[in-house]
Coordinates of C-alpha atoms (C1' of nucleotides) in Angstrom, one line a residue:
Chain A
M1 CA 145.0 104.5 98.3
A2 CA 145.9 101.6 100.5
K3 CA 148.9 101.8 102.7
D4 CA 150.0 98.2 103.4
S5 CA 152.9 96.0 104.2
G6 CA 153.4 92.3 104.8
S7 CA 150.6 90.0 105.7
P8 CA 150.5 88.2 109.1
V9 CA 148.0 85.8 107.6
S10 CA 149.3 83.7 104.7
G11 CA 150.1 80.3 103.4
Q12 CA 153.5 79.6 101.8
P13 CA 153.7 80.4 98.1
L14 CA 153.7 77.6 95.6
G15 CA 156.8 76.4 93.8
V16 CA 157.1 76.5 90.0
D17 CA 156.0 72.9 89.6
E18 CA 152.8 73.0 91.6
L19 CA 152.1 76.4 90.1
S20 CA 152.5 75.0 86.6
E21 CA 150.3 72.0 87.4
R22 CA 147.5 74.2 88.8
L23 CA 147.5 76.4 85.7
R24 CA 147.4 73.5 83.4
S25 CA 144.7 71.8 85.4
R26 CA 142.5 74.7 84.6
G27 CA 143.3 74.7 80.9
L28 CA 145.7 77.6 81.2
R29 CA 149.2 77.6 79.7
V30 CA 152.3 78.1 81.8
T31 CA 153.9 81.3 80.6
G32 CA 156.7 83.6 81.6
P33 CA 154.6 86.5 82.7
R34 CA 152.4 84.4 84.8
L35 CA 155.3 82.9 86.7
I36 CA 156.9 86.3 87.1
V37 CA 153.8 88.0 88.3
Y38 CA 153.0 85.2 90.8
N39 CA 156.5 85.3 92.2
A40 CA 156.6 89.0 92.4
L41 CA 153.4 89.1 94.4
A42 CA 154.5 86.2 96.6
H43 CA 157.8 87.9 97.2
Q44 CA 156.3 91.2 98.1
G45 CA 153.6 89.6 100.3
G46 CA 150.5 91.3 101.5
H47 CA 148.0 93.1 99.4
R48 CA 149.3 94.7 96.2
S49 CA 147.9 96.6 93.3
A50 CA 148.7 95.7 89.7
D51 CA 150.9 98.8 89.6
E52 CA 152.8 97.8 92.7
V53 CA 153.4 94.4 91.2
A54 CA 154.6 95.9 87.9
V55 CA 157.0 98.2 89.7
S56 CA 158.5 95.4 91.8
I57 CA 159.0 93.4 88.7
T58 CA 160.8 96.2 86.9
A59 CA 162.9 96.8 90.0
A60 CA 164.0 93.2 89.8
G61 CA 165.0 93.2 86.2
P62 CA 163.4 93.5 82.8
S63 CA 159.9 95.1 83.0
L64 CA 156.6 93.6 81.9
P65 CA 154.2 95.6 79.9
R66 CA 151.4 96.9 82.0
T67 CA 148.8 95.0 80.0
S68 CA 150.7 91.8 80.6
V69 CA 150.6 92.3 84.3
Y70 CA 146.9 92.7 84.2
N71 CA 146.5 89.7 81.9
A72 CA 148.6 87.5 84.2
L73 CA 146.8 88.7 87.3
K74 CA 143.5 87.8 85.8
A75 CA 144.7 84.4 84.7
L76 CA 146.1 83.7 88.2
V77 CA 142.8 84.7 89.8
D78 CA 141.0 82.4 87.3
A79 CA 143.3 79.6 88.3
G80 CA 142.6 80.2 91.9
L81 CA 146.3 80.9 92.7
I82 CA 145.8 84.4 93.9
D83 CA 142.7 86.3 95.2
V84 CA 141.2 89.7 94.7
V85 CA 141.1 91.4 98.1
D86 CA 137.8 92.5 99.3
A87 CA 138.7 95.9 100.8
G88 CA 136.1 98.2 99.5
P89 CA 135.9 100.2 96.3
G90 CA 139.0 101.6 94.6
T91 CA 142.1 100.1 93.2
T92 CA 142.0 96.4 92.9
L93 CA 144.4 94.6 95.3
Y94 CA 145.6 91.1 95.0
E95 CA 147.2 88.6 97.4
V96 CA 148.6 85.1 97.1
R97 CA 145.9 82.6 98.1
G98 CA 146.4 81.4 101.6
E99 CA 144.3 80.8 104.7
S100 CA 140.9 82.4 104.6
H101 CA 140.9 85.7 106.4
H102 CA 139.2 89.1 106.7
H103 CA 140.4 92.6 106.4
F104 CA 140.5 95.6 108.7
I105 CA 140.8 99.1 107.2
C106 CA 141.9 102.1 109.3
R107 CA 139.7 105.1 108.5
Q108 CA 142.5 107.4 109.5
C109 CA 145.8 106.0 108.0
N110 CA 144.2 103.6 105.5
A111 CA 146.3 100.7 106.9
L112 CA 145.0 97.4 105.7
I113 CA 145.3 94.7 108.3
D114 CA 144.7 90.9 107.9
V115 CA 142.4 89.4 110.4
P116 CA 142.3 85.7 111.0
S117 CA 138.7 84.5 110.4
D118 CA 136.8 82.7 113.1
S119 CA 135.4 79.6 111.3
T120 CA 132.4 79.6 113.6
V121 CA 131.4 83.1 112.7
D122 CA 132.3 82.3 109.1
G123 CA 129.9 79.4 109.1
S124 CA 127.0 81.4 110.3
L125 CA 127.6 84.0 107.6
L126 CA 127.4 81.4 104.8
S127 CA 123.9 80.5 105.7
E128 CA 122.5 84.0 105.8
V129 CA 120.9 84.3 102.4
P130 CA 117.8 82.1 101.8
G131 CA 117.5 80.7 98.3
A132 CA 121.0 81.8 97.3
T133 CA 124.1 79.7 97.0
V134 CA 126.7 81.4 99.2
E135 CA 130.2 80.4 98.2
S136 CA 132.3 82.7 100.2
A137 CA 132.1 85.3 102.9
Q138 CA 134.6 88.2 103.3
V139 CA 134.4 90.6 106.2
I140 CA 135.6 94.2 106.0
L141 CA 136.1 95.8 109.4
R142 CA 136.5 99.5 109.6
G143 CA 137.6 101.8 112.4
L144 CA 140.9 102.9 113.9
C145 CA 143.9 100.6 113.8
P146 CA 145.8 99.9 117.0
E147 CA 148.3 102.7 116.4
C148 CA 145.7 105.3 115.5
T149 CA 143.6 104.2 118.5
Q150 CA 146.6 104.9 120.7
R151 CA 147.2 108.3 119.2
S152 CA 143.6 109.1 119.6
K153 CA 143.6 108.2 123.2
A154 CA 146.8 110.2 123.9
R155 CA 145.3 113.3 122.2
A156 CA 142.1 112.9 124.3
K157 CA 144.1 112.9 127.5
S158 CA 146.6 115.7 126.9
G159 CA 144.7 118.1 124.9
Chain B
M1 CA 129.3 96.7 87.2
A2 CA 126.6 96.3 89.8
K3 CA 123.1 95.8 88.7
D4 CA 120.8 97.1 91.5
S5 CA 117.5 98.6 92.5
G6 CA 115.8 99.6 95.7
S7 CA 117.0 98.3 99.0
P8 CA 115.0 96.0 101.2
V9 CA 117.1 97.0 104.2
S10 CA 117.0 100.7 105.1
G11 CA 116.2 103.2 107.7
Q12 CA 114.2 106.4 106.9
P13 CA 116.1 109.3 105.5
L14 CA 116.8 112.3 107.6
G15 CA 114.9 115.6 107.3
V16 CA 116.7 118.8 106.5
D17 CA 116.9 119.9 110.1
E18 CA 118.5 116.8 111.5
L19 CA 120.7 116.6 108.4
S20 CA 121.9 120.1 109.0
E21 CA 122.6 119.5 112.6
R22 CA 124.6 116.4 111.9
L23 CA 126.7 118.2 109.4
R24 CA 127.4 121.1 111.7
S25 CA 128.1 118.8 114.6
R26 CA 131.1 117.5 112.6
G27 CA 132.3 120.9 111.7
L28 CA 130.9 120.8 108.2
R29 CA 128.8 123.6 106.7
V30 CA 125.3 123.0 105.4
T31 CA 125.4 123.7 101.7
G32 CA 123.1 123.3 98.7
P33 CA 125.0 120.6 97.0
R34 CA 125.2 118.5 100.2
L35 CA 121.4 118.7 100.8
I36 CA 120.7 118.0 97.1
V37 CA 123.0 115.0 96.9
Y38 CA 121.7 113.5 100.1
N39 CA 118.1 113.9 99.1
A40 CA 118.8 112.5 95.6
L41 CA 120.5 109.4 97.1
A42 CA 117.7 109.0 99.7
H43 CA 115.0 109.4 97.0
Q44 CA 116.6 106.8 94.7
G45 CA 117.3 104.4 97.5
G46 CA 119.6 101.4 97.3
H47 CA 123.2 101.5 96.2
R48 CA 124.2 104.3 93.8
S49 CA 127.3 105.5 92.0
A50 CA 128.3 109.1 92.0
D51 CA 127.2 109.2 88.3
E52 CA 123.8 107.8 89.1
V53 CA 123.3 110.4 91.7
A54 CA 124.4 113.1 89.3
V55 CA 122.0 111.9 86.6
S56 CA 119.1 111.7 89.0
I57 CA 119.8 115.3 90.1
T58 CA 119.9 116.5 86.6
A59 CA 116.7 114.8 85.8
A60 CA 115.0 116.6 88.7
G61 CA 116.1 120.1 87.7
P62 CA 119.4 122.1 87.4
S63 CA 122.4 119.9 87.3
L64 CA 125.4 119.8 89.6
P65 CA 128.9 119.6 88.3
R66 CA 130.3 116.1 88.6
T67 CA 133.0 117.3 90.9
S68 CA 130.5 118.8 93.3
V69 CA 128.7 115.5 93.5
Y70 CA 131.9 113.9 94.5
N71 CA 132.7 116.6 97.0
A72 CA 129.3 116.4 98.6
L73 CA 129.4 112.6 98.7
K74 CA 132.7 112.7 100.5
A75 CA 131.4 115.2 103.0
L76 CA 128.4 113.2 103.7
V77 CA 130.5 110.1 104.3
D78 CA 132.7 112.0 106.6
A79 CA 129.6 113.2 108.5
G80 CA 128.4 109.6 108.8
L81 CA 125.2 110.4 106.9
I82 CA 125.8 108.0 104.1
D83 CA 128.1 104.9 103.7
V84 CA 130.4 103.6 101.1
V85 CA 129.2 100.2 100.1
D86 CA 131.8 97.5 100.4
A87 CA 131.2 95.5 97.3
G88 CA 134.6 94.8 96.0
P89 CA 136.8 96.9 93.7
G90 CA 135.4 99.0 91.0
T91 CA 133.0 102.0 90.9
T92 CA 132.3 103.3 94.4
L93 CA 128.7 102.9 95.5
Y94 CA 127.0 104.9 98.2
E95 CA 123.9 104.3 100.3
V96 CA 122.0 106.3 102.9
R97 CA 123.0 105.2 106.3
G98 CA 120.4 103.0 107.9
E99 CA 120.2 99.7 109.7
S100 CA 123.5 97.7 109.5
H101 CA 123.4 95.1 106.8
H102 CA 125.6 93.1 104.6
H103 CA 125.8 92.6 100.9
F104 CA 125.5 89.6 98.6
I105 CA 127.0 89.8 95.1
C106 CA 126.0 87.2 92.5
R107 CA 129.0 86.1 90.5
Q108 CA 126.8 85.4 87.5
C109 CA 124.4 88.3 87.1
N110 CA 126.2 90.8 89.4
A111 CA 123.1 91.4 91.3
L112 CA 123.8 93.3 94.6
I113 CA 121.4 92.2 97.3
D114 CA 121.1 93.6 100.8
V115 CA 121.2 91.0 103.6
P116 CA 119.9 91.9 107.1
S117 CA 122.7 91.4 109.5
D118 CA 122.4 89.0 112.4
S119 CA 123.3 91.1 115.5
T120 CA 124.8 88.2 117.2
V121 CA 127.3 87.4 114.4
D122 CA 127.8 91.1 114.0
G123 CA 128.9 91.4 117.6
S124 CA 131.5 88.7 117.3
L125 CA 132.9 90.4 114.3
L126 CA 133.4 93.7 116.1
S127 CA 135.6 92.2 118.7
E128 CA 138.0 90.4 116.3
V129 CA 140.8 92.9 116.2
P130 CA 142.8 93.3 119.4
G131 CA 144.0 96.9 120.0
A132 CA 142.0 98.3 117.2
T133 CA 138.7 100.3 117.5
V134 CA 136.3 98.5 115.2
E135 CA 133.5 100.8 114.3
S136 CA 131.7 98.8 111.6
A137 CA 131.7 95.5 110.0
Q138 CA 130.5 94.9 106.5
V139 CA 130.2 91.4 105.0
I140 CA 130.5 90.6 101.4
L141 CA 128.9 87.3 100.5
R142 CA 129.5 85.9 97.0
G143 CA 127.9 83.1 95.1
L144 CA 124.8 82.6 93.1
C145 CA 121.7 84.7 93.8
P146 CA 118.4 82.8 94.2
E147 CA 117.4 83.3 90.6
C148 CA 120.7 82.1 89.2
T149 CA 120.6 79.3 91.6
Q150 CA 117.3 78.2 90.2
R151 CA 118.4 78.5 86.7
S152 CA 121.5 76.5 87.5
K153 CA 119.4 73.7 89.1
A154 CA 117.0 73.7 86.1
R155 CA 119.9 73.4 83.7
A156 CA 121.4 70.5 85.7
K157 CA 118.1 68.6 85.5
S158 CA 117.1 69.0 81.9
G159 CA 120.4 69.3 80.1
Chain C
dA1 C1' 121.7 144.3 108.3
dT2 C1' 126.5 144.0 106.8
dC3 C1' 131.2 142.4 106.6
dC4 C1' 135.0 139.1 106.8
dA5 C1' 137.6 135.0 106.8
dA6 C1' 137.4 130.4 105.9
dA7 C1' 135.1 126.6 103.8
dT8 C1' 132.9 125.2 99.5
dT9 C1' 131.7 125.2 94.9
dT10 C1' 132.8 125.4 90.3
dT11 C1' 135.4 124.9 86.0
dG12 C1' 138.4 122.5 83.2
dA13 C1' 142.1 119.7 82.8
dA14 C1' 145.0 116.0 84.4
dT15 C1' 145.5 111.4 86.4
dC16 C1' 144.9 106.9 87.4
dT17 C1' 142.9 102.2 86.5
dG18 C1' 141.5 99.0 83.8
dT19 C1' 139.9 97.4 79.2
dA20 C1' 139.7 96.6 73.9
dC21 C1' 142.0 95.4 69.8
dA22 C1' 145.1 93.5 66.3
dA23 C1' 149.5 91.9 65.1
dA24 C1' 153.5 89.4 66.7
dT25 C1' 155.1 85.5 69.5
dA26 C1' 155.5 81.5 72.2
dA27 C1' 153.4 77.1 74.3
dT28 C1' 151.7 72.6 73.6
dA29 C1' 149.8 68.5 70.9
dG30 C1' 151.1 65.3 67.5
Chain D
dC1 C1' 159.8 69.9 64.0
dT2 C1' 155.3 71.8 62.6
dA3 C1' 150.7 73.4 63.1
dT4 C1' 147.4 75.2 66.0
dT5 C1' 145.9 78.3 69.3
dA6 C1' 146.5 80.6 73.6
dT7 C1' 149.2 84.6 75.1
dT8 C1' 151.8 88.5 74.9
dT9 C1' 152.5 93.1 73.6
dG10 C1' 151.9 97.9 72.2
dT11 C1' 148.7 101.3 71.3
dA12 C1' 144.5 103.4 71.9
dC13 C1' 140.6 104.3 74.7
dA14 C1' 136.9 104.8 78.3
dG15 C1' 135.4 105.8 82.8
dA16 C1' 136.1 107.3 87.6
dT17 C1' 138.2 110.3 90.5
dT18 C1' 141.2 114.0 91.7
dC19 C1' 143.6 118.6 91.4
dA20 C1' 144.4 123.6 91.0
dA21 C1' 142.7 128.1 90.9
dA22 C1' 139.2 131.4 90.8
dA23 C1' 134.5 132.6 92.1
dT24 C1' 131.0 132.0 95.6
dT25 C1' 128.7 131.0 99.9
dT26 C1' 128.4 130.1 104.8
dG27 C1' 128.4 131.3 109.7
dG28 C1' 130.0 134.3 113.0
dA29 C1' 131.2 138.9 114.4
dT30 C1' 130.3 143.8 114.1

DNA sequence: ATCCAAATTTTGAATCTGTACAAATAATAG
DNA sequence: CTATTATTTGTACAGATTCAAAATTTGGAT
């Protein structure tokens, strides 16, 4: 569903030691599948589905059972090491936790583009719901990506 | 996944005539299923899954095949008459297109709450992607809804 | 009013994601 | 090293969405 490549907005992935510490600090054990899945996702970069992660793992050596990939992804999310990408309904996408950012989705080619978040705007969003405790704000922008915008303009001119 | 009822933020649904015109203006035919699905969604209000729409249609008379509901929903989205709700991965939810607004999702009770959008903030979001044509911006706010926030406070005090 | 070509609907089955469960296994405390 | 308990794994399952092919309907032309 989502066409996607590397991410222009990201922090650097964690090493095994810090990774382990973070897992333990949340009461989670450090296991093979979790390290493998995290590294696969970090190595691929960008936004990836559980299936894409599984495939890349298999490509790199012995494969992990599908269920294990799902389990590991869930554990990593719980540990705050990776995030579920807010990019609308459909297949769940994950990304290594890095700097806060938003997402742009092209309605034509489905490209998913990271957009640096403006902390000022971000701040105003967080105070928008009276009575509620707003913990995070994700923005989904939709429209035509730069490439499709170009193509669209070209088509309008010539024919 | 999403617990939900009517929407506090909405425009008034379109009549058959304007509905038809809008479909035609996008090269889409005016068909029974499309009108039925639109009206069902408009009548229910709020954020609804394809299944909820199908059920409400069946309850009101002759039922539509599930596939037809999906087809009609897609056509209506293409025509810009309804919107896909950005509320994270999972079942796709739809709503009649009305005033622009955002969504708040409670991490505890999964309540999905409409949040009026601040046009100022909205404006800044729309200009955030150089080269791209940003057509819409939806915001997903996450945290504790007012009720769960209350419960949380109460628990902190007493126990 | 009628006919035609193309767009849609319909039917039924297939697919794709994600989850539930129970038994086997591995990670950590002591 | 051993016990305890979290995890992993393999299998089965459920729900959402899509697909292919045949039947029908729409909108424009005759």
